[in-house]
PDB file of C-alpha atoms and ligand atoms in Angstrom:
ATOM      1  CA  MET M   1     -12.867 -19.203  -0.549  1.00  0.00           C
ATOM      2  CA  CYS M   2     -16.172 -17.771  -0.026  1.00  0.00           C
ATOM      3  CA  LYS M   3     -15.606 -18.001   3.861  1.00  0.00           C
ATOM      4  CA  PRO M   4     -16.233 -15.082   6.767  1.00  0.00           C
ATOM      5  CA  PHE M   5     -12.798 -13.787   8.233  1.00  0.00           C
ATOM      6  CA  HIS M   6     -12.259 -16.016  11.365  1.00  0.00           C
ATOM      7  CA  VAL M   7     -11.486 -13.739  14.153  1.00  0.00           C
ATOM      8  CA  ASP M   8     -10.800 -16.715  16.724  1.00  0.00           C
ATOM      9  CA  VAL M   9      -7.957 -17.801  14.705  1.00  0.00           C
ATOM     10  CA  PHE M  10      -6.973 -14.091  13.322  1.00  0.00           C
ATOM     11  CA  LYS M  11      -6.138 -13.978  16.758  1.00  0.00           C
ATOM     12  CA  GLU M  12      -4.274 -16.668  17.930  1.00  0.00           C
ATOM     13  CA  ASN M  13      -1.721 -16.525  15.071  1.00  0.00           C
ATOM     14  CA  LEU M  14      -0.863 -12.336  15.788  1.00  0.00           C
ATOM     15  CA  MET M  15       2.737 -12.338  16.441  1.00  0.00           C
ATOM     16  CA  SER M  16       2.586  -8.732  16.318  1.00  0.00           C
ATOM     17  CA  GLU M  17       4.018  -6.554  20.006  1.00  0.00           C
ATOM     18  CA  TRP M  18       0.713  -4.556  19.584  1.00  0.00           C
ATOM     19  CA  MET M  19      -0.584  -3.868  16.053  1.00  0.00           C
ATOM     20  CA  GLY M  20      -3.577  -4.958  15.065  1.00  0.00           C
ATOM     21  CA  LYS M  21      -4.085  -6.012  19.133  1.00  0.00           C
ATOM     22  CA  ASP M  22      -7.111  -3.909  19.670  1.00  0.00           C
ATOM     23  CA  PHE M  23      -8.930  -5.494  15.644  1.00  0.00           C
ATOM     24  CA  ILE M  24     -12.438  -4.494  14.860  1.00  0.00           C
ATOM     25  CA  TYR M  25     -14.005  -6.767  12.511  1.00  0.00           C
ATOM     26  CA  LYS M  26     -16.967  -5.163   9.752  1.00  0.00           C
ATOM     27  CA  LYS M  27     -18.449  -7.881   7.311  1.00  0.00           C
ATOM     28  CA  GLU M  28     -19.871  -4.825   4.952  1.00  0.00           C
ATOM     29  CA  VAL M  29     -18.464  -1.123   5.670  1.00  0.00           C
ATOM     30  CA  ASP M  30     -18.442   2.203   3.243  1.00  0.00           C
ATOM     31  CA  SER M  31     -15.226   2.321   3.479  1.00  0.00           C
ATOM     32  CA  THR M  32     -12.601   0.942   6.513  1.00  0.00           C
ATOM     33  CA  ASN M  33     -10.757   4.165   5.479  1.00  0.00           C
ATOM     34  CA  LEU M  34     -13.985   6.816   6.404  1.00  0.00           C
ATOM     35  CA  ILE M  35     -15.586   4.010   9.697  1.00  0.00           C
ATOM     36  CA  LEU M  36     -11.602   4.790  11.402  1.00  0.00           C
ATOM     37  CA  LYS M  37     -11.749   8.550  10.203  1.00  0.00           C
ATOM     38  CA  SER M  38     -14.973   8.868  12.319  1.00  0.00           C
ATOM     39  CA  VAL M  39     -14.277   7.225  15.789  1.00  0.00           C
ATOM     40  CA  PRO M  40     -12.853  10.337  18.158  1.00  0.00           C
ATOM     41  CA  SER M  41      -9.372   9.884  18.866  1.00  0.00           C
ATOM     42  CA  GLU M  42      -8.909   9.375  22.839  1.00  0.00           C
ATOM     43  CA  LYS M  43     -11.114   5.526  21.593  1.00  0.00           C
ATOM     44  CA  LEU M  44      -8.422   4.839  18.476  1.00  0.00           C
ATOM     45  CA  ASN M  45      -5.445   3.107  20.444  1.00  0.00           C
ATOM     46  CA  GLN M  46      -2.172   2.948  18.312  1.00  0.00           C
ATOM     47  CA  GLY M  47      -2.633   0.143  16.042  1.00  0.00           C
ATOM     48  CA  THR M  48      -6.126   0.173  15.803  1.00  0.00           C
ATOM     49  CA  THR M  49      -7.142  -2.533  12.498  1.00  0.00           C
ATOM     50  CA  LEU M  50     -10.703  -2.589  11.555  1.00  0.00           C
ATOM     51  CA  LEU M  51     -11.177  -5.024   8.894  1.00  0.00           C
ATOM     52  CA  ALA M  52     -13.761  -5.959   6.546  1.00  0.00           C
ATOM     53  CA  ASP M  53     -15.238  -8.285   4.560  1.00  0.00           C
ATOM     54  CA  TYR M  54     -17.019  -6.075   1.886  1.00  0.00           C
ATOM     55  CA  GLN M  55     -16.931  -2.041   1.490  1.00  0.00           C
ATOM     56  CA  ALA M  56     -19.657  -0.891  -0.664  1.00  0.00           C
ATOM     57  CA  LYS M  57     -18.282   2.337  -1.201  1.00  0.00           C
ATOM     58  CA  GLY M  58     -13.822   0.577  -1.455  1.00  0.00           C
ATOM     59  CA  ARG M  59     -11.929   4.341  -2.147  1.00  0.00           C
ATOM     60  CA  GLY M  60      -8.688   3.974  -4.503  1.00  0.00           C
ATOM     61  CA  GLN M  61      -6.750   6.497  -5.379  1.00  0.00           C
ATOM     62  CA  TYR M  62      -6.883   9.742  -7.569  1.00  0.00           C
ATOM     63  CA  GLU M  63     -10.752   9.665  -5.763  1.00  0.00           C
ATOM     64  CA  LYS M  64     -10.628   5.878  -8.014  1.00  0.00           C
ATOM     65  CA  LYS M  65     -13.249   2.761  -6.686  1.00  0.00           C
ATOM     66  CA  TRP M  66     -11.378  -0.209  -4.438  1.00  0.00           C
ATOM     67  CA  ASN M  67     -14.204  -2.544  -5.913  1.00  0.00           C
ATOM     68  CA  SER M  68     -13.798  -6.510  -4.438  1.00  0.00           C
ATOM     69  CA  ASP M  69     -15.351  -9.456  -4.004  1.00  0.00           C
ATOM     70  CA  PRO M  70     -16.892 -10.140  -0.550  1.00  0.00           C
ATOM     71  CA  PHE M  71     -15.147 -13.185   0.994  1.00  0.00           C
ATOM     72  CA  ARG M  72     -12.433 -13.366  -1.300  1.00  0.00           C
ATOM     73  CA  ASP M  73      -9.183 -10.691  -0.375  1.00  0.00           C
ATOM     74  CA  LEU M  74      -8.174  -8.526   2.570  1.00  0.00           C
ATOM     75  CA  THR M  75      -9.715  -4.881   2.910  1.00  0.00           C
ATOM     76  CA  PHE M  76      -7.947  -3.560   5.822  1.00  0.00           C
ATOM     77  CA  THR M  77      -7.177   0.056   7.411  1.00  0.00           C
ATOM     78  CA  ILE M  78      -4.399   1.098  10.053  1.00  0.00           C
ATOM     79  CA  ALA M  79      -4.784   3.967  12.462  1.00  0.00           C
ATOM     80  CA  LEU M  80      -1.224   4.625  13.499  1.00  0.00           C
ATOM     81  CA  LYS M  81      -1.197   8.488  15.645  1.00  0.00           C
ATOM     82  CA  PRO M  82       2.346   9.253  15.150  1.00  0.00           C
ATOM     83  CA  LYS M  83       4.282  12.472  17.312  1.00  0.00           C
ATOM     84  CA  SER M  84       5.058  13.307  13.374  1.00  0.00           C
ATOM     85  CA  GLY M  85       2.673  15.708  11.131  1.00  0.00           C
ATOM     86  CA  THR M  86       5.390  14.659   8.027  1.00  0.00           C
ATOM     87  CA  ARG M  87       7.547  11.752   5.857  1.00  0.00           C
ATOM     88  CA  TYR M  88       4.190  10.297   4.918  1.00  0.00           C
ATOM     89  CA  THR M  89       4.877   9.061   1.561  1.00  0.00           C
ATOM     90  CA  LEU M  90       7.716   7.639   3.410  1.00  0.00           C
ATOM     91  CA  LEU M  91       4.954   5.622   5.777  1.00  0.00           C
ATOM     92  CA  THR M  92       3.258   4.133   2.484  1.00  0.00           C
ATOM     93  CA  LEU M  93       6.362   3.401   1.105  1.00  0.00           C
ATOM     94  CA  GLY M  94       7.586   1.160   3.967  1.00  0.00           C
ATOM     95  CA  CYS M  95       4.236  -0.313   4.017  1.00  0.00           C
ATOM     96  CA  ALA M  96       4.460  -1.217   0.483  1.00  0.00           C
ATOM     97  CA  LYS M  97       7.888  -2.844   1.287  1.00  0.00           C
ATOM     98  CA  ALA M  98       5.787  -4.758   3.947  1.00  0.00           C
ATOM     99  CA  LEU M  99       3.834  -6.251   2.029  1.00  0.00           C
ATOM    100  CA  ALA M 100       5.199  -7.092  -0.550  1.00  0.00           C
ATOM    101  CA  ASP M 101       7.914  -8.877   1.329  1.00  0.00           C
ATOM    102  CA  VAL M 102       5.186 -11.071   3.710  1.00  0.00           C
ATOM    103  CA  LEU M 103       3.259 -11.428  -0.687  1.00  0.00           C
ATOM    104  CA  GLN M 104       6.767 -12.711  -2.096  1.00  0.00           C
ATOM    105  CA  LYS M 105       6.447 -15.991   0.947  1.00  0.00           C
ATOM    106  CA  TYR M 106       3.277 -17.154  -1.377  1.00  0.00           C
ATOM    107  CA  THR M 107       5.056 -16.968  -4.290  1.00  0.00           C
ATOM    108  CA  ASP M 108       7.768 -17.303  -6.893  1.00  0.00           C
ATOM    109  CA  GLU M 109       7.062 -14.282  -8.855  1.00  0.00           C
ATOM    110  CA  THR M 110       9.015 -10.481  -7.715  1.00  0.00           C
ATOM    111  CA  ILE M 111       6.820  -8.830  -6.176  1.00  0.00           C
ATOM    112  CA  ARG M 112       7.140  -4.874  -6.791  1.00  0.00           C
ATOM    113  CA  ILE M 113       6.358  -1.416  -5.106  1.00  0.00           C
ATOM    114  CA  LYS M 114       5.489   1.200  -7.531  1.00  0.00           C
ATOM    115  CA  TRP M 115       6.055   4.797  -6.569  1.00  0.00           C
ATOM    116  CA  PRO M 116       3.996   5.975  -4.344  1.00  0.00           C
ATOM    117  CA  ASN M 117       1.672   2.853  -3.277  1.00  0.00           C
ATOM    118  CA  ASP M 118       1.034   0.594  -5.457  1.00  0.00           C
ATOM    119  CA  LEU M 119       1.960  -3.404  -5.085  1.00  0.00           C
ATOM    120  CA  MET M 120       2.881  -4.965  -8.866  1.00  0.00           C
ATOM    121  CA  VAL M 121       3.314  -8.153  -9.818  1.00  0.00           C
ATOM    122  CA  ARG M 122       4.388  -8.967 -13.909  1.00  0.00           C
ATOM    123  CA  ASP M 123       2.797  -5.604 -15.000  1.00  0.00           C
ATOM    124  CA  LYS M 124      -0.018  -5.857 -12.944  1.00  0.00           C
ATOM    125  CA  LYS M 125      -1.417  -4.488  -9.927  1.00  0.00           C
ATOM    126  CA  ILE M 126      -1.629  -7.028  -6.872  1.00  0.00           C
ATOM    127  CA  GLY M 127      -2.859  -4.505  -3.631  1.00  0.00           C
ATOM    128  CA  GLY M 128      -2.327  -0.841  -3.314  1.00  0.00           C
ATOM    129  CA  ILE M 129      -2.590   1.364  -0.781  1.00  0.00           C
ATOM    130  CA  LEU M 130      -4.181   4.414   0.453  1.00  0.00           C
ATOM    131  CA  THR M 131      -3.786   6.655   2.981  1.00  0.00           C
ATOM    132  CA  GLU M 132      -5.063   9.597   4.329  1.00  0.00           C
ATOM    133  CA  SER M 133      -4.579  11.450   7.419  1.00  0.00           C
ATOM    134  CA  ILE M 134      -6.279  13.988   9.736  1.00  0.00           C
ATOM    135  CA  PHE M 135      -4.712  16.661  11.574  1.00  0.00           C
ATOM    136  CA  MET M 136      -6.611  18.505  14.820  1.00  0.00           C
ATOM    137  CA  GLY M 137      -5.175  22.180  13.987  1.00  0.00           C
ATOM    138  CA  ASN M 138      -1.337  21.921  13.405  1.00  0.00           C
ATOM    139  CA  LYS M 139      -1.028  19.174  15.464  1.00  0.00           C
ATOM    140  CA  PRO M 140      -1.388  15.003  13.357  1.00  0.00           C
ATOM    141  CA  ASP M 141      -4.300  13.314  15.267  1.00  0.00           C
ATOM    142  CA  ARG M 142      -3.913   9.635  13.457  1.00  0.00           C
ATOM    143  CA  VAL M 143      -3.197   8.653   9.521  1.00  0.00           C
ATOM    144  CA  LEU M 144      -5.020   6.079   7.912  1.00  0.00           C
ATOM    145  CA  ILE M 145      -3.616   3.100   6.498  1.00  0.00           C
ATOM    146  CA  GLY M 146      -6.003   2.026   4.577  1.00  0.00           C
ATOM    147  CA  ILE M 147      -4.603  -1.404   2.911  1.00  0.00           C
ATOM    148  CA  GLY M 148      -7.238  -3.395  -0.259  1.00  0.00           C
ATOM    149  CA  LEU M 149      -4.916  -6.582  -1.642  1.00  0.00           C
ATOM    150  CA  ASN M 150      -6.478  -8.733  -4.031  1.00  0.00           C
ATOM    151  CA  ILE M 151      -7.067 -12.306  -2.855  1.00  0.00           C
ATOM    152  CA  TYR M 152      -8.515 -14.589  -4.011  1.00  0.00           C
ATOM    153  CA  GLN M 153     -10.640 -12.826  -6.934  1.00  0.00           C
ATOM    154  CA  LYS M 154     -10.979 -14.445 -10.321  1.00  0.00           C
ATOM    155  CA  LYS M 155     -12.868 -11.946 -11.754  1.00  0.00           C
ATOM    156  CA  PHE M 156     -11.925  -9.050 -12.312  1.00  0.00           C
ATOM    157  CA  HIS M 157     -13.532  -5.279 -13.448  1.00  0.00           C
ATOM    158  CA  ALA M 158     -13.755  -5.771 -17.401  1.00  0.00           C
ATOM    159  CA  SER M 159     -11.369  -2.187 -16.901  1.00  0.00           C
ATOM    160  CA  LEU M 160      -9.136  -4.202 -14.480  1.00  0.00           C
ATOM    161  CA  SER M 161      -9.110  -7.450 -16.194  1.00  0.00           C
ATOM    162  CA  ASN M 162      -5.182  -6.771 -17.937  1.00  0.00           C
ATOM    163  CA  ILE M 163      -4.126  -5.275 -15.202  1.00  0.00           C
ATOM    164  CA  ALA M 164      -5.020  -6.824 -12.057  1.00  0.00           C
ATOM    165  CA  VAL M 165      -3.892 -10.229 -10.412  1.00  0.00           C
ATOM    166  CA  SER M 166      -4.688 -12.124  -7.373  1.00  0.00           C
ATOM    167  CA  LEU M 167      -2.524 -13.590  -4.844  1.00  0.00           C
ATOM    168  CA  GLN M 168      -4.144 -17.108  -5.863  1.00  0.00           C
ATOM    169  CA  GLN M 169      -2.872 -17.149  -9.183  1.00  0.00           C
ATOM    170  CA  ILE M 170       0.399 -16.068  -8.332  1.00  0.00           C
ATOM    171  CA  ALA M 171       0.899 -18.517  -5.605  1.00  0.00           C
ATOM    172  CA  HIS M 172       2.637 -21.982  -4.631  1.00  0.00           C
ATOM    173  CA  LYS M 173       1.155 -22.493  -1.748  1.00  0.00           C
ATOM    174  CA  PRO M 174      -1.891 -22.369   0.552  1.00  0.00           C
ATOM    175  CA  ILE M 175      -3.491 -18.883   1.683  1.00  0.00           C
ATOM    176  CA  THR M 176      -5.532 -18.825   4.776  1.00  0.00           C
ATOM    177  CA  ARG M 177      -6.611 -14.523   4.745  1.00  0.00           C
ATOM    178  CA  GLU M 178      -6.517 -14.649   8.915  1.00  0.00           C
ATOM    179  CA  ILE M 179      -2.180 -15.477   8.532  1.00  0.00           C
ATOM    180  CA  LEU M 180      -1.869 -13.157   6.250  1.00  0.00           C
ATOM    181  CA  LEU M 181      -3.031 -10.753   7.664  1.00  0.00           C
ATOM    182  CA  CYS M 182      -1.254 -11.593  10.524  1.00  0.00           C
ATOM    183  CA  GLU M 183       1.843 -11.526   8.479  1.00  0.00           C
ATOM    184  CA  CYS M 184       0.944  -8.164   7.866  1.00  0.00           C
ATOM    185  CA  LEU M 185       0.601  -6.847  10.648  1.00  0.00           C
ATOM    186  CA  LYS M 186       3.836  -8.177  11.849  1.00  0.00           C
ATOM    187  CA  GLU M 187       6.118  -6.228   9.036  1.00  0.00           C
ATOM    188  CA  ILE M 188       4.700  -3.524   9.170  1.00  0.00           C
ATOM    189  CA  GLU M 189       4.729  -2.837  12.810  1.00  0.00           C
ATOM    190  CA  GLU M 190       8.468  -3.580  11.856  1.00  0.00           C
ATOM    191  CA  VAL M 191       8.590  -1.071   8.619  1.00  0.00           C
ATOM    192  CA  TYR M 192       6.485   1.367  11.563  1.00  0.00           C
ATOM    193  CA  HIS M 193       9.429   1.676  13.922  1.00  0.00           C
ATOM    194  CA  GLN M 194      11.593   2.294  10.821  1.00  0.00           C
ATOM    195  CA  TRP M 195      10.595   4.387   9.941  1.00  0.00           C
ATOM    196  CA  VAL M 196      10.007   6.087  13.520  1.00  0.00           C
ATOM    197  CA  MET M 197      14.148   6.152  14.254  1.00  0.00           C
ATOM    198  CA  SER M 198      13.800   7.065  10.250  1.00  0.00           C
ATOM    199  CA  ASP M 199      16.064   3.946   9.859  1.00  0.00           C
ATOM    200  CA  PRO M 200      17.902   4.832   6.598  1.00  0.00           C
ATOM    201  CA  ASN M 201      17.638   0.789   5.592  1.00  0.00           C
ATOM    202  CA  LEU M 202      14.156   1.258   5.810  1.00  0.00           C
ATOM    203  CA  LEU M 203      15.142   3.795   2.142  1.00  0.00           C
ATOM    204  CA  VAL M 204      17.598   1.336   1.089  1.00  0.00           C
ATOM    205  CA  ASP M 205      15.136  -1.772   1.914  1.00  0.00           C
ATOM    206  CA  ILE M 206      11.969   0.205  -0.326  1.00  0.00           C
ATOM    207  CA  HIS M 207      14.944   0.912  -3.095  1.00  0.00           C
ATOM    208  CA  LYS M 208      15.361  -2.459  -3.843  1.00  0.00           C
ATOM    209  CA  ILE M 209      11.650  -3.763  -5.227  1.00  0.00           C
ATOM    210  CA  LEU M 210      10.758  -0.170  -6.201  1.00  0.00           C
ATOM    211  CA  ILE M 211       9.865  -0.340 -10.350  1.00  0.00           C
ATOM    212  CA  GLY M 212      12.840   1.944 -12.896  1.00  0.00           C
ATOM    213  CA  TYR M 213      15.176   2.767 -10.082  1.00  0.00           C
ATOM    214  CA  GLY M 214      17.947   3.456 -11.340  1.00  0.00           C
ATOM    215  CA  GLU M 215      16.515   2.980 -14.449  1.00  0.00           C
ATOM    216  CA  TRP M 216      15.516   5.843 -17.384  1.00  0.00           C
ATOM    217  CA  VAL M 217      12.648   6.622 -16.749  1.00  0.00           C
ATOM    218  CA  LYS M 218       9.384   9.115 -18.676  1.00  0.00           C
ATOM    219  CA  LEU M 219       7.846  10.677 -15.718  1.00  0.00           C
ATOM    220  CA  SER M 220       3.386  11.352 -16.007  1.00  0.00           C
ATOM    221  CA  ILE M 221       2.315  14.718 -14.403  1.00  0.00           C
ATOM    222  CA  TYR M 222      -1.870  14.895 -14.308  1.00  0.00           C
ATOM    223  CA  ASN M 223      -1.398  12.545 -16.934  1.00  0.00           C
ATOM    224  CA  ASN M 224       0.349  14.361 -19.549  1.00  0.00           C
ATOM    225  CA  ILE M 225       3.758  12.255 -20.741  1.00  0.00           C
ATOM    226  CA  GLN M 226       6.323  14.622 -19.991  1.00  0.00           C
ATOM    227  CA  PRO M 227       9.084  15.219 -23.123  1.00  0.00           C
ATOM    228  CA  ASP M 228      11.707  14.560 -21.136  1.00  0.00           C
ATOM    229  CA  LYS M 229      14.173  11.630 -19.608  1.00  0.00           C
ATOM    230  CA  TYR M 230      14.072  11.657 -16.499  1.00  0.00           C
ATOM    231  CA  LYS M 231      17.189   8.425 -14.544  1.00  0.00           C
ATOM    232  CA  PHE M 232      15.390   7.935 -11.398  1.00  0.00           C
ATOM    233  CA  ILE M 233      17.846   8.628  -8.650  1.00  0.00           C
ATOM    234  CA  GLY M 234      15.635   6.774  -5.785  1.00  0.00           C
ATOM    235  CA  ILE M 235      13.359   8.250  -3.126  1.00  0.00           C
ATOM    236  CA  SER M 236      14.707  10.769  -0.241  1.00  0.00           C
ATOM    237  CA  ASN M 237      14.321  10.261   2.693  1.00  0.00           C
ATOM    238  CA  LYS M 238      10.581  12.547   2.665  1.00  0.00           C
ATOM    239  CA  GLY M 239       9.622   9.782   0.355  1.00  0.00           C
ATOM    240  CA  GLU M 240       9.982  12.159  -2.313  1.00  0.00           C
ATOM    241  CA  LEU M 241      10.581  11.439  -6.151  1.00  0.00           C
ATOM    242  CA  LEU M 242      15.024  12.095  -7.104  1.00  0.00           C
ATOM    243  CA  MET M 243      15.144  12.163 -10.360  1.00  0.00           C
ATOM    244  CA  LEU M 244      18.069  12.785 -12.606  1.00  0.00           C
ATOM    245  CA  ASN M 245      17.468  15.291 -15.885  1.00  0.00           C
ATOM    246  CA  GLU M 246      19.314  14.662 -18.756  1.00  0.00           C
ATOM    247  CA  GLN M 247      21.121  18.068 -17.881  1.00  0.00           C
ATOM    248  CA  LEU M 248      22.367  15.586 -14.634  1.00  0.00           C
ATOM    249  CA  ASP M 249      20.089  18.089 -12.050  1.00  0.00           C
ATOM    250  CA  VAL M 250      18.209  16.588  -9.391  1.00  0.00           C
ATOM    251  CA  ASN M 251      14.758  17.269  -9.376  1.00  0.00           C
ATOM    252  CA  LYS M 252      12.091  16.407  -6.468  1.00  0.00           C
ATOM    253  CA  PHE M 253       8.684  15.383  -7.672  1.00  0.00           C
ATOM    254  CA  SER M 254       6.440  14.685  -4.286  1.00  0.00           C
ATOM    255  CA  TYR M 255       2.717  14.677  -5.830  1.00  0.00           C
ATOM    256  CA  GLU M 256       0.480  11.652  -5.775  1.00  0.00           C
ATOM    257  CA  GLN M 257      -0.036  12.599 -10.141  1.00  0.00           C
ATOM    258  CA  VAL M 258       3.017  11.666 -10.900  1.00  0.00           C
ATOM    259  CA  ARG M 259       3.564   8.690 -12.343  1.00  0.00           C
ATOM    260  CA  ILE M 260       6.358   6.852 -13.389  1.00  0.00           C
ATOM    261  CA  ILE M 261       6.855   5.051 -16.632  1.00  0.00           C
ATOM    262  CA  PRO M 262       9.817   2.417 -17.700  1.00  0.00           C
ATOM    263  CA  CYS M 263      11.612   3.596 -20.616  1.00  0.00           C
ATOM    264  CA  LYS M 264      12.044  -0.436 -21.851  1.00  0.00           C
ATOM    265  CA  GLN M 265       8.124  -0.242 -21.228  1.00  0.00           C
ATOM    266  CA  PRO M 266       6.216   1.222 -24.960  1.00  0.00           C
ATOM    267  CA  VAL M 267       4.965   5.124 -23.471  1.00  0.00           C
ATOM    268  CA  PRO M 268       1.272   4.620 -23.912  1.00  0.00           C
ATOM    269  CA  GLU M 269      -1.069   7.792 -24.820  1.00  0.00           C
ATOM    270  CA  ALA M 270      -1.165  10.327 -22.494  1.00  0.00           C
TER     271      ALA M 270
HETATM  272  C1  BTN I   1      -5.830   2.284  -4.424  1.00  0.00           C
HETATM  273  O1  BTN I   1      -4.307   1.656  -5.075  1.00  0.00           O
HETATM  274  O2  BTN I   1      -5.656   2.516  -5.490  1.00  0.00           O
HETATM  275  C2  BTN I   1      -6.028   2.138  -3.512  1.00  0.00           C
HETATM  276  C3  BTN I   1      -6.365   1.666  -2.634  1.00  0.00           C
HETATM  277  C4  BTN I   1      -7.529   0.888  -1.234  1.00  0.00           C
HETATM  278  C5  BTN I   1      -7.529   0.734  -1.304  1.00  0.00           C
HETATM  279  C6  BTN I   1      -7.988   0.388   0.565  1.00  0.00           C
HETATM  280  S1  BTN I   1      -9.003  -1.128   0.640  1.00  0.00           S
HETATM  281  C7  BTN I   1      -9.034  -1.034   2.519  1.00  0.00           C
HETATM  282  C8  BTN I   1      -9.242   0.597   2.951  1.00  0.00           C
HETATM  283  N1  BTN I   1     -10.441   1.554   2.326  1.00  0.00           N
HETATM  284  C9  BTN I   1     -10.418   1.892   1.760  1.00  0.00           C
HETATM  285  O3  BTN I   1     -12.208   2.136   1.146  1.00  0.00           O
HETATM  286  N2  BTN I   1      -9.697   1.597   0.629  1.00  0.00           N
HETATM  287  C10 BTN I   1      -8.344   1.153   1.005  1.00  0.00           C
END
């Protein structure tokens, strides 16, 4: 499955109202997020989507690289122009929920969200989101939702081989990248409306597939595993982690350097 992305097939099948209607395809870029960062605001429409078949310098969270095979995966960025300059962690989680719902239609394995931005299956990562925001002074200009999904990739870098999986490895039906992207954009459009309206159902749906939700977990903060256990009681309407400590106080965590470690698994060395 090493074919270039077929833009006409994508456009014929796109059922969203506005998400992805403005579509840019590039064979190769450094990073789709970086390209959409540099487009002048007045030329960028709500929902503009840029997909590249290869990223030479794909970027992940925590300054990590995001490697994907040319023509085998889905690497794209959506530009959104919300009026609100807050709650972006919840937007990321909402997008993760939208993507999980789409991927779930292709597999009997359960797709889950690892706070704040990972899509997981069988303890392996199948996709990730890099959300970046740009402000003009104190006004929000755009939010870039960069999405990487492992679709046909068979071989992963040695450091990832035990912790990454692609959709084809778990799918029970054929996958067409163009159709899959249409499905993702349609779902993300719906979630975006929920996010704008602060629809409480969005949180309910995210909780259902959130790893560790309702369980006693450990937290790793800046790669240091904390001695205490917490009960993961959910996420706030801003996307913060809500954790009940052993003294029964609710603690909130919002920074990306926090990782949840479900206690059922052996706690890894820091
Ligand atoms: C992560 O899990 O660390 C986030 C990965 C995000 C990767 C995507 S691929 C498209 C977009 N462009 C980038 O350079 N990164 C994001």
